Every structure is written in C-alpha cells, then in structure tokens.
Amino acid sequence: MDSLVITDLSKTYGNGVKALNGISLKISKGMFGLLGPNGAGKSSLMRTIATLQEADQGTITLGNINVLQQKDEVRRLLGYLPQEFGLYPKTSAEVLLNHLAYLKGISNRKQRKEIVEALLHKTNLYEHRNKKLGGYSGGMKQRFGIAQALLANPQLIIVDEPTAGLDPAERNRFYNLLSELGEDAIVILSTHIVDDVKELCTDMAIINRGEVLLKGNPLKAIASLEGKVYQKTIEKQELENYKKTYTVIAEKFLLGKPIIHIVSDTDPHNGFVPVPTDLEDVYFSYIFSNPTTSKGQLL
Ligand code: ADP
C-alpha cells in the first residue's frame, strides 16, 4: 500500500498562532503514533490530512493522490474518528450504522446489512446493537466511532485522542481493535498519552509547537536514551534547585517525596542512580530540551 508523505506543511491561524511549522513525515502501513502535549498541533495536522482544513504551505500525498487538492479521492479512502463526534442519542447503533452506510452509497439492502453486522461484531457491539447510543459508555461510543469510520473500508484511518476518558479495560479493548486495523491500513493515532504509543505503535513522531522533534521507532527512541537516565529521591524544597542544575525530565511522588529523572551523558553522582529508560523519559526529554538542537532527529 502507498505511504502518506507530508512535506514542509505549515499553517498559521487568523489569530496569528503558528500551529504547524514545516512538518515533514512519511507514514507507512501500520500504527503510527503522533505524540505531543496539548496545543502541539496534532489536531491541526489531523484535520489537514482529513481534508477538513487548508494548509498555508507544503504538500501531502497518498500514493498518487494530492491530498490537499483531490479531496474527494481522499475522502473515499479515509476513516476519521475526531476527538468529539456527535451521536444521535435516541438512535440504536444498528439503525445509525445502517443509515450512515446508506449515505456512504451502499445502496443494496442485503449487502448493507452484512457490512453493518460485520462491523458490529468487529467492534464488539453486536450484543448492544439495539441499545440507544445515549446509554453507551465512553468505550462503547469510541468503538461505535471506529465502526462508522470503517464503513468505507478505509486505507487511511485517523483517530484523534481516542483513549481520553476510557477506563483501563475499555482502553485495552480499543487498543486491540486499533492494532487489528493497522494490519491492513495506515492508522494515525494522535495522543498526548505516552502509553498509547508505547503499547501500539511501530512508528511515531513527537511534535511540539508545530514542529517534529523526533521521528522513528519507539524502541529505537528508548535505546537512544538508554544509560542516560538517572533517578533520585529528593526533598520538595530542593526541587527548584535541581531543575536549575540538571535536565529534569520527570517528577513523580512516592510517599509524598519527589522522585526526579534527569538526562545526563555522564554519571552525575551526587546520589543519582541509573534507571531503565522508558518512552515517557524520551518524550519529556524532547519536550523539555532545546528545540534547536533536537529538531527533526531521525532514529
Ligand atoms: P493539539 O491537537 O496538539 O492539542 P491543536 O492543533 O488543537 O493542538 O492546536 C495547536 C495550536 O493552534 C494551539 O495553540 C491552539 O490554540 C491553536 N488553534 C487550534 N485551532 C485553532 C483555530 N481554529 N483558530 C485559532 N487557533 C487555533
């Protein structure tokens, strides 16, 4: 299958906010994690790929398709699950899916029924198919969102912050569903939750302030920082001083005391002990580091 290639994409909103600043990424089949804090530009990028808003500069191609120009072609191949999506609370999943399938042009009644039933099974909603959507849990709503996004058998699936508000069991179920989709399509998962990417994605990018800070395989990203992360338990009042002296990338609390993680190329001594690196360390080391030295690093 063709890759999605984004080249030098920029967007400044009318209020002067530069949400995208020269983004370049190549995204192939499988699960791709787009990781960044709130306000990083993730939704702006997702909406632009989903043909819902214009860019000021740059190109996006999906195989031979010019995404920014050939919007109808893209929409035929696209399944999009936005952060917030409307549901008709008094309608059942089966009725609404059937209706949406009709709007997508699946006019043969028998074929439509088969497609809708298959999707309800795939998303584990079959036994709840007659329940009103207003009574669905957060996880069930997200799975319904995926079911509707899959109606057209998309090659490109975009999910924006899908696990916010899901409990751990619902999240797991949703992860399983997404990774199944990644076997046949390009799936872009935008999230600020590092665990989402760690569990699911074979490829990722960390973005902040509209720029790509790191792109590559999550395990390689972890390996690149291996042996450089150190930990120490300190007193609360010492925290500010430590932040001035070291590159503090994480603060956690254990029994009321802060535990800090720092990045250092050499052993800092002073009571620090080396700890195994995880993706969260990588994420925060890039978010907190000087963007001019790390911009666009390729792993
Ligand atoms: P994320 O999805 O990573 O949280 P967004 O793409 O939503 O980031 O936002 C990036 C920046 O652009 C933020 O500073 C946000 O306030 C701003 N922004 C997003 N949408 C608009 C808009 N329609 N008009 C003006 N500013 C916007």
Coordinates of C-alpha atoms and ligand atoms in Angstrom, one line a residue:
M1 CA 0.0 0.0 0.0
D2 CA 1.0 3.6 -0.6
S3 CA 2.6 5.8 2.0
L4 CA 1.3 9.1 3.2
V5 CA 4.0 11.7 2.7
I6 CA 3.8 15.1 4.3
T7 CA 6.3 17.7 3.2
D8 CA 7.1 21.0 4.8
L9 CA 3.5 21.6 6.0
S10 CA 2.7 24.9 7.7
K11 CA -0.4 26.6 9.0
T12 CA -0.9 29.9 10.8
Y13 CA -4.4 30.6 12.1
G14 CA -6.1 34.0 11.7
N15 CA -5.2 34.9 15.3
G16 CA -1.5 34.5 14.5
V17 CA -1.0 31.1 16.1
K18 CA 1.5 29.1 14.1
A19 CA 0.0 25.6 14.7
L20 CA 2.1 23.8 12.1
N21 CA 5.7 24.9 11.3
G22 CA 7.3 22.9 8.5
I23 CA 6.1 19.4 9.3
S24 CA 7.6 16.6 7.2
L25 CA 6.7 12.9 7.8
K26 CA 6.5 9.7 5.9
I27 CA 3.8 7.3 7.3
S28 CA 3.5 3.8 6.1
K29 CA 1.0 1.0 6.7
G30 CA 0.7 0.1 10.4
M31 CA 0.1 2.1 13.5
F32 CA 1.7 5.5 13.6
G33 CA 1.7 7.4 16.9
L34 CA 1.6 11.2 16.8
L35 CA 2.6 12.2 20.3
G36 CA 2.6 15.7 21.7
P37 CA 1.3 17.8 24.6
N38 CA -2.0 19.8 24.3
G39 CA -1.6 22.6 21.9
A40 CA 1.3 20.9 20.0
G41 CA -0.6 21.0 16.7
K42 CA -1.8 17.4 16.5
S43 CA -5.4 18.2 15.7
S44 CA -4.5 20.8 13.2
L45 CA -2.3 18.2 11.4
M46 CA -5.0 15.5 11.6
R47 CA -7.7 17.9 10.3
T48 CA -5.5 18.9 7.4
I49 CA -4.8 15.3 6.4
A50 CA -8.5 14.6 6.7
T51 CA -9.2 17.4 4.2
L52 CA -11.1 19.4 6.7
Q53 CA -8.9 22.4 6.7
E54 CA -6.4 24.1 4.4
A55 CA -2.6 24.5 4.9
D56 CA -0.7 27.7 4.0
Q57 CA 2.3 25.8 2.6
G58 CA 3.5 22.3 1.9
T59 CA 2.2 19.2 0.3
I60 CA 0.6 15.9 1.4
T61 CA 0.4 12.9 -0.9
L62 CA -1.1 9.4 -0.5
G63 CA 0.4 7.4 -3.4
N64 CA -0.6 9.3 -6.5
I65 CA -3.2 11.4 -4.7
N66 CA -2.5 15.0 -3.9
V67 CA -4.3 15.1 -0.6
L68 CA -4.7 18.9 -0.4
Q69 CA -6.2 19.1 -3.9
Q70 CA -8.0 15.8 -4.6
K71 CA -10.2 15.9 -1.5
D72 CA -13.0 13.7 -2.8
E73 CA -10.5 10.9 -3.7
V74 CA -9.0 11.2 -0.2
R75 CA -12.4 11.1 1.5
R76 CA -13.2 7.8 -0.3
L77 CA -10.2 6.2 1.3
L78 CA -10.4 7.9 4.7
G79 CA -11.9 6.8 8.0
Y80 CA -11.8 9.6 10.5
L81 CA -12.6 9.5 14.2
P82 CA -12.5 13.1 15.5
Q83 CA -11.9 14.0 19.2
E84 CA -15.5 14.9 19.6
F85 CA -18.2 13.5 17.4
G86 CA -21.9 13.8 17.5
L87 CA -24.1 10.8 18.2
Y88 CA -27.9 10.6 17.9
P89 CA -28.6 9.6 21.5
K90 CA -32.0 8.2 20.8
T91 CA -30.9 6.0 17.9
S92 CA -29.5 2.5 18.2
A93 CA -26.1 1.6 16.9
E94 CA -27.5 -0.7 14.2
V95 CA -30.0 1.8 12.9
L96 CA -27.5 4.6 12.8
L97 CA -24.8 2.5 11.1
N98 CA -27.2 1.3 8.6
H99 CA -28.2 4.9 7.8
L100 CA -24.6 6.0 7.6
A101 CA -23.8 3.1 5.3
Y102 CA -26.7 4.2 3.0
L103 CA -25.3 7.7 2.9
K104 CA -21.9 6.2 2.0
G105 CA -23.6 4.8 -1.1
I106 CA -24.0 1.2 0.0
S107 CA -27.5 1.0 -1.5
N108 CA -28.1 -2.8 -1.7
R109 CA -30.1 -3.6 1.5
K110 CA -28.7 -7.1 1.9
Q111 CA -25.1 -6.0 1.4
R112 CA -25.6 -3.2 3.8
K113 CA -27.0 -5.5 6.5
E114 CA -24.0 -7.8 6.1
I115 CA -21.5 -4.9 6.3
V116 CA -23.2 -3.4 9.4
E117 CA -23.4 -6.7 11.2
A118 CA -19.7 -7.5 10.5
L119 CA -18.7 -4.1 11.9
L120 CA -20.8 -4.5 15.0
H121 CA -19.1 -7.9 15.6
K122 CA -15.6 -6.4 14.9
T123 CA -16.1 -3.6 17.4
N124 CA -17.7 -5.9 20.0
L125 CA -21.0 -4.0 19.9
Y126 CA -23.2 -6.7 18.4
E127 CA -24.9 -7.6 21.6
H128 CA -25.6 -3.9 22.2
R129 CA -26.8 -3.2 18.7
N130 CA -30.3 -2.3 19.7
K131 CA -29.4 -0.1 22.7
K132 CA -29.8 3.6 22.3
L133 CA -26.4 5.3 21.8
G134 CA -27.2 7.8 24.6
G135 CA -26.8 4.9 27.0
Y136 CA -23.4 3.8 25.7
S137 CA -20.2 4.0 27.9
G138 CA -17.2 6.1 26.8
G139 CA -15.5 3.0 25.4
M140 CA -18.6 1.8 23.6
K141 CA -19.0 5.2 22.0
Q142 CA -15.4 5.2 20.8
R143 CA -15.9 1.7 19.3
F144 CA -19.0 2.9 17.6
G145 CA -16.9 5.8 16.3
I146 CA -14.5 3.3 14.8
A147 CA -17.3 1.2 13.4
Q148 CA -18.6 4.2 11.5
A149 CA -15.1 5.2 10.4
L150 CA -14.7 1.7 8.9
L151 CA -17.8 1.7 6.8
A152 CA -16.0 2.5 3.6
N153 CA -13.2 0.0 4.2
P154 CA -10.6 2.9 4.5
Q155 CA -6.9 2.7 3.6
L156 CA -6.2 5.7 5.8
I157 CA -7.6 5.8 9.4
I158 CA -7.1 8.8 11.6
V159 CA -8.0 8.7 15.3
D160 CA -7.7 11.8 17.4
E161 CA -7.1 11.4 21.2
P162 CA -9.2 8.2 21.3
T163 CA -8.5 6.9 24.8
A164 CA -9.2 10.0 26.8
G165 CA -11.8 9.2 29.4
L166 CA -11.7 5.4 28.9
D167 CA -11.2 3.0 31.8
P168 CA -8.3 0.5 31.6
A169 CA -10.5 -2.4 30.3
E170 CA -12.1 -0.2 27.7
R171 CA -8.7 1.2 26.7
N172 CA -7.3 -2.3 26.2
R173 CA -10.2 -3.4 24.1
F174 CA -9.8 -0.2 22.0
Y175 CA -6.1 -0.9 21.6
N176 CA -6.8 -4.4 20.3
L177 CA -9.2 -3.1 17.8
L178 CA -6.8 -0.4 16.6
S179 CA -3.9 -2.8 16.2
E180 CA -6.1 -5.1 14.1
L181 CA -6.8 -2.2 11.8
G182 CA -3.1 -1.5 11.5
E183 CA -2.6 -4.8 9.7
D184 CA -4.3 -3.5 6.6
A185 CA -4.3 0.3 6.6
I186 CA -2.3 3.3 7.7
V187 CA -3.6 4.2 11.1
I188 CA -2.6 7.5 12.6
L189 CA -3.2 7.8 16.3
S190 CA -2.9 11.2 17.8
T191 CA -2.4 11.3 21.5
H192 CA -0.8 13.0 24.5
I193 CA -0.7 9.7 26.4
V194 CA 2.7 8.1 26.0
D195 CA 1.4 4.6 26.9
D196 CA -0.9 4.6 23.9
V197 CA 2.1 4.9 21.6
K198 CA 4.3 2.5 23.6
E199 CA 1.7 -0.3 23.5
L200 CA 0.6 0.1 20.0
C201 CA 2.8 1.9 17.5
T202 CA 5.7 0.6 15.4
D203 CA 6.5 4.1 14.3
M204 CA 6.0 7.5 15.8
A205 CA 6.7 11.2 15.9
I206 CA 6.9 13.6 18.8
I207 CA 5.7 17.1 17.9
N208 CA 5.6 20.3 19.9
R209 CA 4.8 23.9 18.9
G210 CA 4.0 22.7 15.4
E211 CA 7.4 21.1 14.8
V212 CA 8.6 17.5 14.6
L213 CA 11.1 16.9 17.4
L214 CA 11.7 13.2 16.8
K215 CA 10.5 10.6 14.4
G216 CA 11.2 6.9 14.4
N217 CA 10.6 3.6 16.1
P218 CA 9.6 3.8 19.8
L219 CA 12.0 1.1 20.8
K220 CA 14.9 2.7 19.0
A221 CA 13.9 6.0 20.6
I222 CA 14.2 4.4 24.0
A223 CA 17.5 2.8 23.1
S224 CA 18.9 6.2 22.1
L225 CA 18.5 7.4 25.7
E226 CA 19.4 4.1 27.4
G227 CA 22.0 4.6 30.1
K228 CA 21.5 8.3 30.2
V229 CA 18.5 8.5 32.6
Y230 CA 19.2 8.8 36.3
Q231 CA 16.9 9.0 39.3
K232 CA 17.0 10.4 42.8
T233 CA 14.6 10.9 45.6
I234 CA 14.8 14.5 46.9
E235 CA 13.1 16.8 49.3
K236 CA 10.3 19.0 48.0
Q237 CA 12.1 22.3 48.7
E238 CA 15.1 21.1 46.7
L239 CA 13.2 20.7 43.5
E240 CA 13.7 24.1 42.1
N241 CA 17.4 24.0 42.7
Y242 CA 17.7 20.6 41.0
K243 CA 15.8 22.0 38.0
K244 CA 18.4 24.7 37.7
T245 CA 21.4 22.3 37.8
Y246 CA 20.1 19.3 35.8
T247 CA 17.9 18.5 32.8
V248 CA 14.9 17.3 34.9
I249 CA 12.6 15.3 32.6
A250 CA 10.2 13.8 35.1
E251 CA 8.9 14.4 38.7
K252 CA 6.9 11.7 40.4
F253 CA 5.9 11.4 44.0
L254 CA 6.4 8.4 46.2
L255 CA 5.2 8.6 49.8
G256 CA 5.0 12.4 49.5
K257 CA 8.6 12.8 48.3
P258 CA 9.5 13.8 44.8
I259 CA 11.5 11.4 42.6
I260 CA 13.2 13.1 39.7
H261 CA 14.5 11.7 36.5
I262 CA 17.3 13.6 34.8
V263 CA 19.2 13.1 31.5
S264 CA 22.9 13.1 31.6
D265 CA 25.6 11.8 29.2
T266 CA 27.9 11.1 32.1
D267 CA 27.3 9.8 35.6
P268 CA 26.1 12.8 37.7
H269 CA 27.0 11.0 41.0
N270 CA 25.5 13.1 43.9
G271 CA 23.2 10.3 44.9
F272 CA 21.7 9.7 41.4
V273 CA 21.2 6.1 40.3
P274 CA 20.8 4.9 36.7
V275 CA 17.3 3.6 35.8
P276 CA 16.0 1.8 32.7
T277 CA 14.7 4.3 30.1
D278 CA 11.1 4.3 29.1
L279 CA 9.2 6.1 26.4
E280 CA 7.9 8.7 28.8
D281 CA 11.5 9.7 29.5
V282 CA 12.2 10.0 25.8
Y283 CA 9.0 12.1 25.3
F284 CA 9.8 14.5 28.1
S285 CA 13.5 14.8 27.3
Y286 CA 12.4 16.1 23.8
I287 CA 9.5 18.2 25.0
F288 CA 11.8 19.9 27.6
S289 CA 15.0 20.1 25.6
N290 CA 16.2 22.9 23.4
P291 CA 14.3 22.5 20.2
T292 CA 17.1 23.9 18.0
T293 CA 19.4 21.0 19.0
S294 CA 16.9 18.2 18.6
K295 CA 14.6 19.3 15.8
G296 CA 13.6 16.6 13.4
Q297 CA 16.1 14.0 14.7
L298 CA 15.6 10.7 12.8
L299 CA 16.0 7.4 14.5
Ligands
ADP1 P1 -3.3 19.7 19.8 O1 -4.3 18.9 19.0 O2 -2.0 19.1 19.8 O3 -3.8 20.0 21.2 P2 -4.1 21.9 18.1 O4 -3.8 21.6 16.7 O5 -5.6 21.8 18.5 O6 -3.2 21.1 19.0 O7 -3.7 23.4 18.4 C1 -2.4 23.9 18.0 C2 -2.4 25.4 18.3 O8 -3.3 26.1 17.4 C3 -3.0 25.8 19.7 O9 -2.2 26.9 20.2 C4 -4.4 26.1 19.5 O10 -4.9 27.0 20.5 C5 -4.4 26.8 18.1 N1 -5.6 26.5 17.4 C6 -6.2 25.4 17.1 N2 -7.3 25.5 16.3 C7 -7.4 26.9 16.1 C8 -8.3 27.7 15.4 N3 -9.3 27.1 14.7 N4 -8.1 29.0 15.4 C9 -7.1 29.5 16.1 N5 -6.2 28.8 16.8 C10 -6.3 27.5 16.8

